[in-house]
mmCIF file of C-alpha atoms in Angstrom:
data_model
loop_
_atom_site.group_PDB
_atom_site.id
_atom_site.type_symbol
_atom_site.label_atom_id
_atom_site.label_comp_id
_atom_site.label_asym_id
_atom_site.label_seq_id
_atom_site.Cartn_x
_atom_site.Cartn_y
_atom_site.Cartn_z
ATOM 1 C CA UNK A 198 231.905 246.443 -53.463
ATOM 2 C CA UNK A 199 232.331 244.000 -50.921
ATOM 3 C CA UNK A 200 229.216 245.803 -49.498
ATOM 4 C CA UNK A 201 227.355 245.412 -52.391
ATOM 5 C CA UNK A 202 228.545 241.927 -52.428
ATOM 6 C CA UNK A 203 227.105 241.250 -49.020
ATOM 7 C CA UNK A 204 223.590 242.514 -49.775
ATOM 8 C CA UNK A 205 221.104 239.781 -49.254
ATOM 9 C CA UNK A 206 218.567 239.155 -52.106
ATOM 10 C CA UNK A 207 216.328 241.136 -49.992
ATOM 11 C CA UNK A 208 217.983 244.214 -49.705
ATOM 12 C CA UNK A 209 218.522 244.485 -53.387
ATOM 13 C CA UNK A 210 214.914 243.667 -53.785
ATOM 14 C CA UNK A 211 214.471 246.463 -51.070
ATOM 15 C CA UNK A 212 216.896 248.658 -52.801
ATOM 16 C CA UNK A 213 214.839 252.423 -54.229
ATOM 17 C CA UNK A 214 215.550 252.658 -57.830
ATOM 18 C CA UNK A 215 217.098 256.620 -57.572
ATOM 19 C CA UNK A 216 219.895 254.225 -55.241
ATOM 20 C CA UNK A 217 220.289 252.035 -58.052
ATOM 21 C CA UNK A 218 220.973 254.505 -60.053
ATOM 22 C CA UNK A 219 223.234 255.442 -58.348
ATOM 23 C CA UNK A 220 226.016 252.970 -58.617
ATOM 24 C CA UNK A 221 229.187 253.703 -60.188
ATOM 25 C CA UNK A 222 229.499 250.413 -62.454
ATOM 26 C CA UNK A 223 232.065 248.990 -60.159
ATOM 27 C CA UNK A 224 228.852 248.165 -58.115
ATOM 28 C CA UNK A 225 226.466 247.478 -60.343
ATOM 29 C CA UNK A 226 229.579 244.972 -61.218
ATOM 30 C CA UNK A 227 230.202 243.439 -58.172
ATOM 31 C CA UNK A 228 226.305 242.216 -57.397
ATOM 32 C CA UNK A 229 225.937 238.573 -57.507
ATOM 33 C CA UNK A 230 223.672 236.994 -59.702
ATOM 34 C CA UNK A 231 221.028 235.470 -57.423
ATOM 35 C CA UNK A 232 220.209 239.342 -56.390
ATOM 36 C CA UNK A 233 220.486 240.735 -59.781
ATOM 37 C CA UNK A 234 216.898 238.863 -59.820
ATOM 38 C CA UNK A 235 215.308 241.051 -57.331
ATOM 39 C CA UNK A 236 215.870 243.669 -58.533
ATOM 40 C CA UNK A 237 212.018 245.022 -59.440
ATOM 41 C CA UNK A 238 211.293 246.303 -62.527
ATOM 42 C CA UNK A 239 211.704 250.126 -61.966
ATOM 43 C CA UNK A 240 214.274 249.084 -60.236
ATOM 44 C CA UNK A 241 215.683 247.366 -64.034
ATOM 45 C CA UNK A 242 214.363 250.832 -65.721
ATOM 46 C CA UNK A 243 216.166 252.231 -63.748
ATOM 47 C CA UNK A 244 218.650 251.323 -65.014
ATOM 48 C CA UNK A 245 221.399 253.325 -66.538
ATOM 49 C CA UNK A 246 223.387 253.202 -70.184
ATOM 50 C CA UNK A 247 226.292 252.405 -68.674
ATOM 51 C CA UNK A 248 225.366 250.541 -66.263
ATOM 52 C CA UNK A 249 223.083 248.208 -68.090
ATOM 53 C CA UNK A 250 227.190 247.713 -70.069
ATOM 54 C CA UNK A 251 227.901 246.951 -66.973
ATOM 55 C CA UNK A 252 227.103 244.566 -65.726
ATOM 56 C CA UNK A 253 228.291 240.629 -66.128
ATOM 57 C CA UNK A 254 226.970 237.886 -68.189
ATOM 58 C CA UNK A 255 226.576 235.425 -65.967
ATOM 59 C CA UNK A 256 224.480 238.538 -64.408
ATOM 60 C CA UNK A 257 222.855 239.090 -67.637
ATOM 61 C CA UNK A 258 221.487 235.525 -67.390
ATOM 62 C CA UNK A 259 220.138 235.935 -64.375
ATOM 63 C CA UNK A 260 217.907 238.496 -65.673
ATOM 64 C CA UNK A 261 214.298 237.427 -65.055
ATOM 65 C CA UNK A 262 212.063 238.050 -68.509
ATOM 66 C CA UNK A 263 209.964 240.435 -66.915
ATOM 67 C CA UNK A 264 213.342 242.466 -66.404
ATOM 68 C CA UNK A 265 214.477 242.215 -69.688
ATOM 69 C CA UNK A 266 211.142 242.752 -71.261
ATOM 70 C CA UNK A 267 211.638 246.228 -68.714
ATOM 71 C CA UNK A 268 214.928 247.715 -70.192
ATOM 72 C CA UNK A 269 215.080 251.174 -71.911
ATOM 73 C CA UNK A 270 215.800 250.800 -75.660
ATOM 74 C CA UNK A 271 218.512 252.056 -75.282
ATOM 75 C CA UNK A 272 220.247 249.858 -72.997
ATOM 76 C CA UNK A 273 219.031 247.434 -74.964
ATOM 77 C CA UNK A 274 221.357 248.730 -77.714
ATOM 78 C CA UNK A 275 223.764 249.207 -75.616
ATOM 79 C CA UNK A 276 225.069 245.739 -75.060
ATOM 80 C CA UNK A 277 227.381 244.086 -75.265
ATOM 81 C CA UNK A 278 228.130 241.327 -78.027
ATOM 82 C CA UNK A 279 228.795 239.151 -75.072
ATOM 83 C CA UNK A 280 225.942 239.812 -73.188
ATOM 84 C CA UNK A 281 223.552 239.025 -76.298
ATOM 85 C CA UNK A 282 224.663 235.984 -77.302
ATOM 86 C CA UNK A 283 224.332 234.677 -73.490
ATOM 87 C CA UNK A 284 221.146 235.656 -73.614
ATOM 88 C CA UNK A 285 218.769 232.470 -72.715
ATOM 89 C CA UNK A 286 215.582 231.614 -74.950
ATOM 90 C CA UNK A 287 213.484 232.769 -72.719
ATOM 91 C CA UNK A 288 214.616 236.313 -72.478
ATOM 92 C CA UNK A 289 215.111 237.129 -76.345
ATOM 93 C CA UNK A 290 212.036 235.766 -76.186
ATOM 94 C CA UNK A 291 210.982 238.325 -73.741
ATOM 95 C CA UNK A 292 212.087 240.873 -75.977
ATOM 96 C CA UNK A 293 209.648 244.003 -77.086
ATOM 97 C CA UNK A 294 208.995 243.737 -80.175
ATOM 98 C CA UNK A 295 210.697 247.975 -79.677
ATOM 99 C CA UNK A 296 213.471 246.210 -78.043
ATOM 100 C CA UNK A 297 213.768 244.144 -80.777
ATOM 101 C CA UNK A 298 213.513 247.016 -83.109
ATOM 102 C CA UNK A 299 216.579 249.001 -81.251
ATOM 103 C CA UNK A 300 218.981 246.702 -81.486
ATOM 104 C CA UNK A 301 222.048 247.187 -84.020
ATOM 105 C CA UNK A 302 223.229 245.002 -86.756
ATOM 106 C CA UNK A 303 225.741 243.180 -85.092
ATOM 107 C CA UNK A 304 223.950 242.434 -81.662
ATOM 108 C CA UNK A 305 220.911 240.936 -83.850
ATOM 109 C CA UNK A 306 223.974 238.544 -85.796
ATOM 110 C CA UNK A 307 224.910 237.421 -82.914
ATOM 111 C CA UNK A 308 221.596 236.463 -81.391
ATOM 112 C CA UNK A 309 222.121 232.342 -80.914
ATOM 113 C CA UNK A 310 220.699 230.288 -83.750
ATOM 114 C CA UNK A 311 218.141 228.434 -81.011
ATOM 115 C CA UNK A 312 217.149 231.938 -79.254
ATOM 116 C CA UNK A 313 216.538 233.500 -82.670
ATOM 117 C CA UNK A 314 213.858 230.002 -83.553
ATOM 118 C CA UNK A 315 213.045 231.686 -79.618
ATOM 119 C CA UNK A 316 211.956 235.482 -81.824
ATOM 120 C CA UNK A 317 207.838 235.295 -81.475
ATOM 121 C CA UNK A 318 206.038 236.098 -85.440
ATOM 122 C CA UNK A 319 205.841 239.859 -83.194
ATOM 123 C CA UNK A 320 209.363 240.213 -83.031
ATOM 124 C CA UNK A 321 210.502 238.616 -86.045
ATOM 125 C CA UNK A 322 207.985 240.529 -87.693
ATOM 126 C CA UNK A 323 210.569 243.920 -85.841
ATOM 127 C CA UNK A 324 212.904 243.711 -87.409
ATOM 128 C CA UNK A 325 214.788 246.432 -89.540
ATOM 129 C CA UNK A 326 215.122 245.866 -93.202
ATOM 130 C CA UNK A 327 218.782 246.667 -91.724
ATOM 131 C CA UNK A 328 218.242 243.970 -89.550
ATOM 132 C CA UNK A 329 216.255 241.375 -91.294
ATOM 133 C CA UNK A 330 219.902 241.343 -93.997
ATOM 134 C CA UNK A 331 222.335 241.338 -91.633
ATOM 135 C CA UNK A 332 220.786 237.544 -89.553
ATOM 136 C CA UNK A 333 223.656 234.752 -90.857
ATOM 137 C CA UNK A 334 222.605 231.966 -92.685
ATOM 138 C CA UNK A 335 222.691 229.610 -89.390
ATOM 139 C CA UNK A 336 219.715 231.920 -87.756
ATOM 140 C CA UNK A 337 218.081 231.875 -91.051
ATOM 141 C CA UNK A 338 218.181 228.317 -90.759
ATOM 142 C CA UNK A 339 216.507 228.340 -87.428
ATOM 143 C CA UNK A 340 214.429 230.655 -88.531
ATOM 144 C CA UNK A 341 210.938 228.856 -87.767
ATOM 145 C CA UNK A 342 208.200 228.666 -90.749
ATOM 146 C CA UNK A 343 205.377 230.913 -87.899
ATOM 147 C CA UNK A 344 208.815 232.762 -87.903
ATOM 148 C CA UNK A 345 209.132 233.184 -91.907
ATOM 149 C CA UNK A 346 205.349 233.702 -92.278
ATOM 150 C CA UNK A 347 205.696 236.851 -89.824
ATOM 151 C CA UNK A 348 208.487 238.629 -92.664
ATOM 152 C CA UNK A 349 206.895 241.566 -93.557
ATOM 153 C CA UNK A 350 207.920 242.235 -98.124
ATOM 154 C CA UNK A 351 210.310 244.223 -97.453
ATOM 155 C CA UNK A 352 212.623 242.151 -94.921
ATOM 156 C CA UNK A 353 212.150 239.473 -97.822
ATOM 157 C CA UNK A 354 213.446 242.601 -100.322
ATOM 158 C CA UNK A 355 215.947 243.208 -98.105
ATOM 159 C CA UNK A 356 217.400 239.393 -98.118
ATOM 160 C CA UNK A 357 220.804 238.407 -99.631
ATOM 161 C CA UNK A 358 220.843 235.322 -102.079
ATOM 162 C CA UNK A 359 222.592 234.026 -100.360
ATOM 163 C CA UNK A 360 220.162 234.401 -96.757
ATOM 164 C CA UNK A 361 217.399 233.311 -99.702
ATOM 165 C CA UNK A 362 218.917 230.254 -100.591
ATOM 166 C CA UNK A 363 219.524 228.921 -96.632
ATOM 167 C CA UNK A 364 215.718 229.225 -95.768
ATOM 168 C CA UNK A 365 214.973 225.518 -95.357
ATOM 169 C CA UNK A 366 211.828 224.403 -97.800
ATOM 170 C CA UNK A 367 209.540 224.463 -95.751
ATOM 171 C CA UNK A 368 210.178 227.865 -95.008
ATOM 172 C CA UNK A 369 209.699 228.728 -98.793
ATOM 173 C CA UNK A 370 206.140 227.473 -98.149
ATOM 174 C CA UNK A 371 205.453 229.501 -95.681
ATOM 175 C CA UNK A 372 206.247 232.701 -97.205
ATOM 176 C CA UNK A 373 203.043 235.315 -97.403
ATOM 177 C CA UNK A 374 201.897 235.963 -101.348
ATOM 178 C CA UNK A 375 202.921 239.787 -100.410
ATOM 179 C CA UNK A 376 206.793 238.194 -99.480
ATOM 180 C CA UNK A 377 207.125 236.229 -102.473
ATOM 181 C CA UNK A 378 205.726 238.701 -104.685
ATOM 182 C CA UNK A 379 208.842 240.713 -103.024
ATOM 183 C CA UNK A 380 210.934 238.574 -104.548
ATOM 184 C CA UNK A 381 213.416 240.630 -106.828
ATOM 185 C CA UNK A 382 214.606 239.028 -109.405
ATOM 186 C CA UNK A 383 218.543 237.660 -107.991
ATOM 187 C CA UNK A 384 216.693 235.695 -104.666
ATOM 188 C CA UNK A 385 215.225 233.707 -107.937
ATOM 189 C CA UNK A 386 217.365 233.025 -109.247
ATOM 190 C CA UNK A 387 219.046 231.928 -106.006
ATOM 191 C CA UNK A 388 216.002 230.079 -105.016
ATOM 192 C CA UNK A 389 217.819 226.050 -105.272
ATOM 193 C CA UNK A 390 216.057 223.472 -106.985
ATOM 194 C CA UNK A 391 214.681 221.948 -103.682
ATOM 195 C CA UNK A 392 213.320 225.232 -102.942
ATOM 196 C CA UNK A 393 211.227 226.516 -106.497
ATOM 197 C CA UNK A 394 209.299 222.693 -105.957
ATOM 198 C CA UNK A 395 208.285 223.263 -101.944
ATOM 199 C CA UNK A 396 206.402 226.638 -103.103
ATOM 200 C CA UNK A 397 202.778 226.335 -103.455
ATOM 201 C CA UNK A 398 200.315 226.857 -106.824
ATOM 202 C CA UNK A 399 200.024 230.278 -104.793
ATOM 203 C CA UNK A 400 202.951 231.906 -104.384
ATOM 204 C CA UNK A 401 203.701 230.407 -107.938
ATOM 205 C CA UNK A 402 200.813 232.698 -109.546
ATOM 206 C CA UNK A 403 202.229 236.430 -107.621
ATOM 207 C CA UNK A 404 205.384 235.833 -108.796
ATOM 208 C CA UNK A 405 206.324 238.706 -111.932
ATOM 209 C CA UNK A 406 206.566 238.041 -115.059
ATOM 210 C CA UNK A 407 210.111 239.288 -114.861
ATOM 211 C CA UNK A 408 210.755 237.014 -112.685
ATOM 212 C CA UNK A 409 209.773 233.858 -114.246
ATOM 213 C CA UNK A 410 211.540 235.482 -116.606
ATOM 214 C CA UNK A 411 215.257 234.700 -114.486
ATOM 215 C CA UNK A 412 214.377 231.201 -113.681
ATOM 216 C CA UNK A 413 217.365 228.493 -114.539
ATOM 217 C CA UNK A 414 216.348 225.921 -116.531
ATOM 218 C CA UNK A 415 217.376 223.859 -113.843
ATOM 219 C CA UNK A 416 214.108 225.354 -111.550
ATOM 220 C CA UNK A 417 211.999 225.516 -114.289
ATOM 221 C CA UNK A 418 212.701 221.921 -114.332
ATOM 222 C CA UNK A 419 212.346 221.414 -110.745
ATOM 223 C CA UNK A 420 208.498 222.858 -111.298
ATOM 224 C CA UNK A 421 205.771 220.357 -110.608
ATOM 225 C CA UNK A 422 202.819 220.044 -112.708
ATOM 226 C CA UNK A 423 200.365 221.126 -110.206
ATOM 227 C CA UNK A 424 202.914 224.567 -110.863
ATOM 228 C CA UNK A 425 202.887 224.701 -114.184
ATOM 229 C CA UNK A 426 199.247 224.760 -114.488
ATOM 230 C CA UNK A 427 199.237 227.753 -111.921
ATOM 231 C CA UNK A 428 200.991 229.656 -114.213
ATOM 232 C CA UNK A 429 199.378 232.939 -115.387
ATOM 233 C CA UNK A 430 198.968 233.413 -119.043
ATOM 234 C CA UNK A 431 201.996 236.697 -118.276
ATOM 235 C CA UNK A 432 203.733 234.612 -117.083
ATOM 236 C CA UNK A 433 203.878 231.680 -118.992
ATOM 237 C CA UNK A 434 204.300 234.629 -122.387
ATOM 238 C CA UNK A 435 206.970 235.349 -120.419
ATOM 239 C CA UNK A 436 209.532 232.895 -120.178
ATOM 240 C CA UNK A 437 212.279 232.150 -122.828
ATOM 241 C CA UNK A 438 212.231 229.894 -125.624
ATOM 242 C CA UNK A 439 215.569 228.245 -123.808
ATOM 243 C CA UNK A 440 213.207 227.730 -120.629
ATOM 244 C CA UNK A 441 210.333 226.157 -122.620
ATOM 245 C CA UNK A 442 212.402 223.622 -123.861
ATOM 246 C CA UNK A 443 213.733 222.888 -121.013
#
C-alpha cells in the first residue's frame, strides 16, 4: 500500500484499465485523493463493484464528474450510504438516467437535499416509483419547480400523503395536468389550503370528480374565484352539500 500511496498522479493516469482492475480493495483505498481524480474514464469503468465499495468518502468526493458518469450501474448501486452522502452537487448532476434508476431506495434517501436539487430533470424523471416514494420530506421540499414539472404521473401517484403535503406551493403549481389527474383521493385530501389555492385553473379542471368530492371544507374555502369558475359541470355536480355550503 505504501507503494500505491507513493504513485504520482501522472503514474496513476498511466495505469491501464486491466492494471486498475487487478488492484486489491486495500490498494484502491490507499490511492491518494489527488491521484483518484487522475484515473482515466476507461480505468473507472474497469473498477469492480468491490473496488468501488472500498473507496473512502474522501476518494469518492474527489472523483471528477466525468468519472462519476463513467461508473457502471452495478457500481453505483454498490455505493454505501456514506459514499452517497459524500457525493458533491456536481457529481450528482453528472449521474446518467441509467445510474439514477440503479440507485437503491436507501441510497436515494441518503442523497443530501442540496444534491437532490442538482439532479437533472431527466434524472428526476428516471426515478422509479419506489425511489420517488423513498424521498424524504426534506428532499421533496428541496426539489425545484423544473424537477417537479418533470415528474411523471406514475411517480406522483407513488408519493405518500406526507410527501405531497410537504411540496412547496410553487412546486404544486408546476405539476403537469397529467400528474394532477394521477393524484389519488388521499393525496388530494392531504393538500394544504395554501397548496390548493396555488393550483392553476388548468390543474383544478384536471381533478377527477372523486378527488373534488374528497376536498375538505377548509380546502373548498381556500379555492379562489378563478378556481371555482374553472370547475367543470361534472366536478360541480360531484360536490357534496357540505362542500357547497362551505
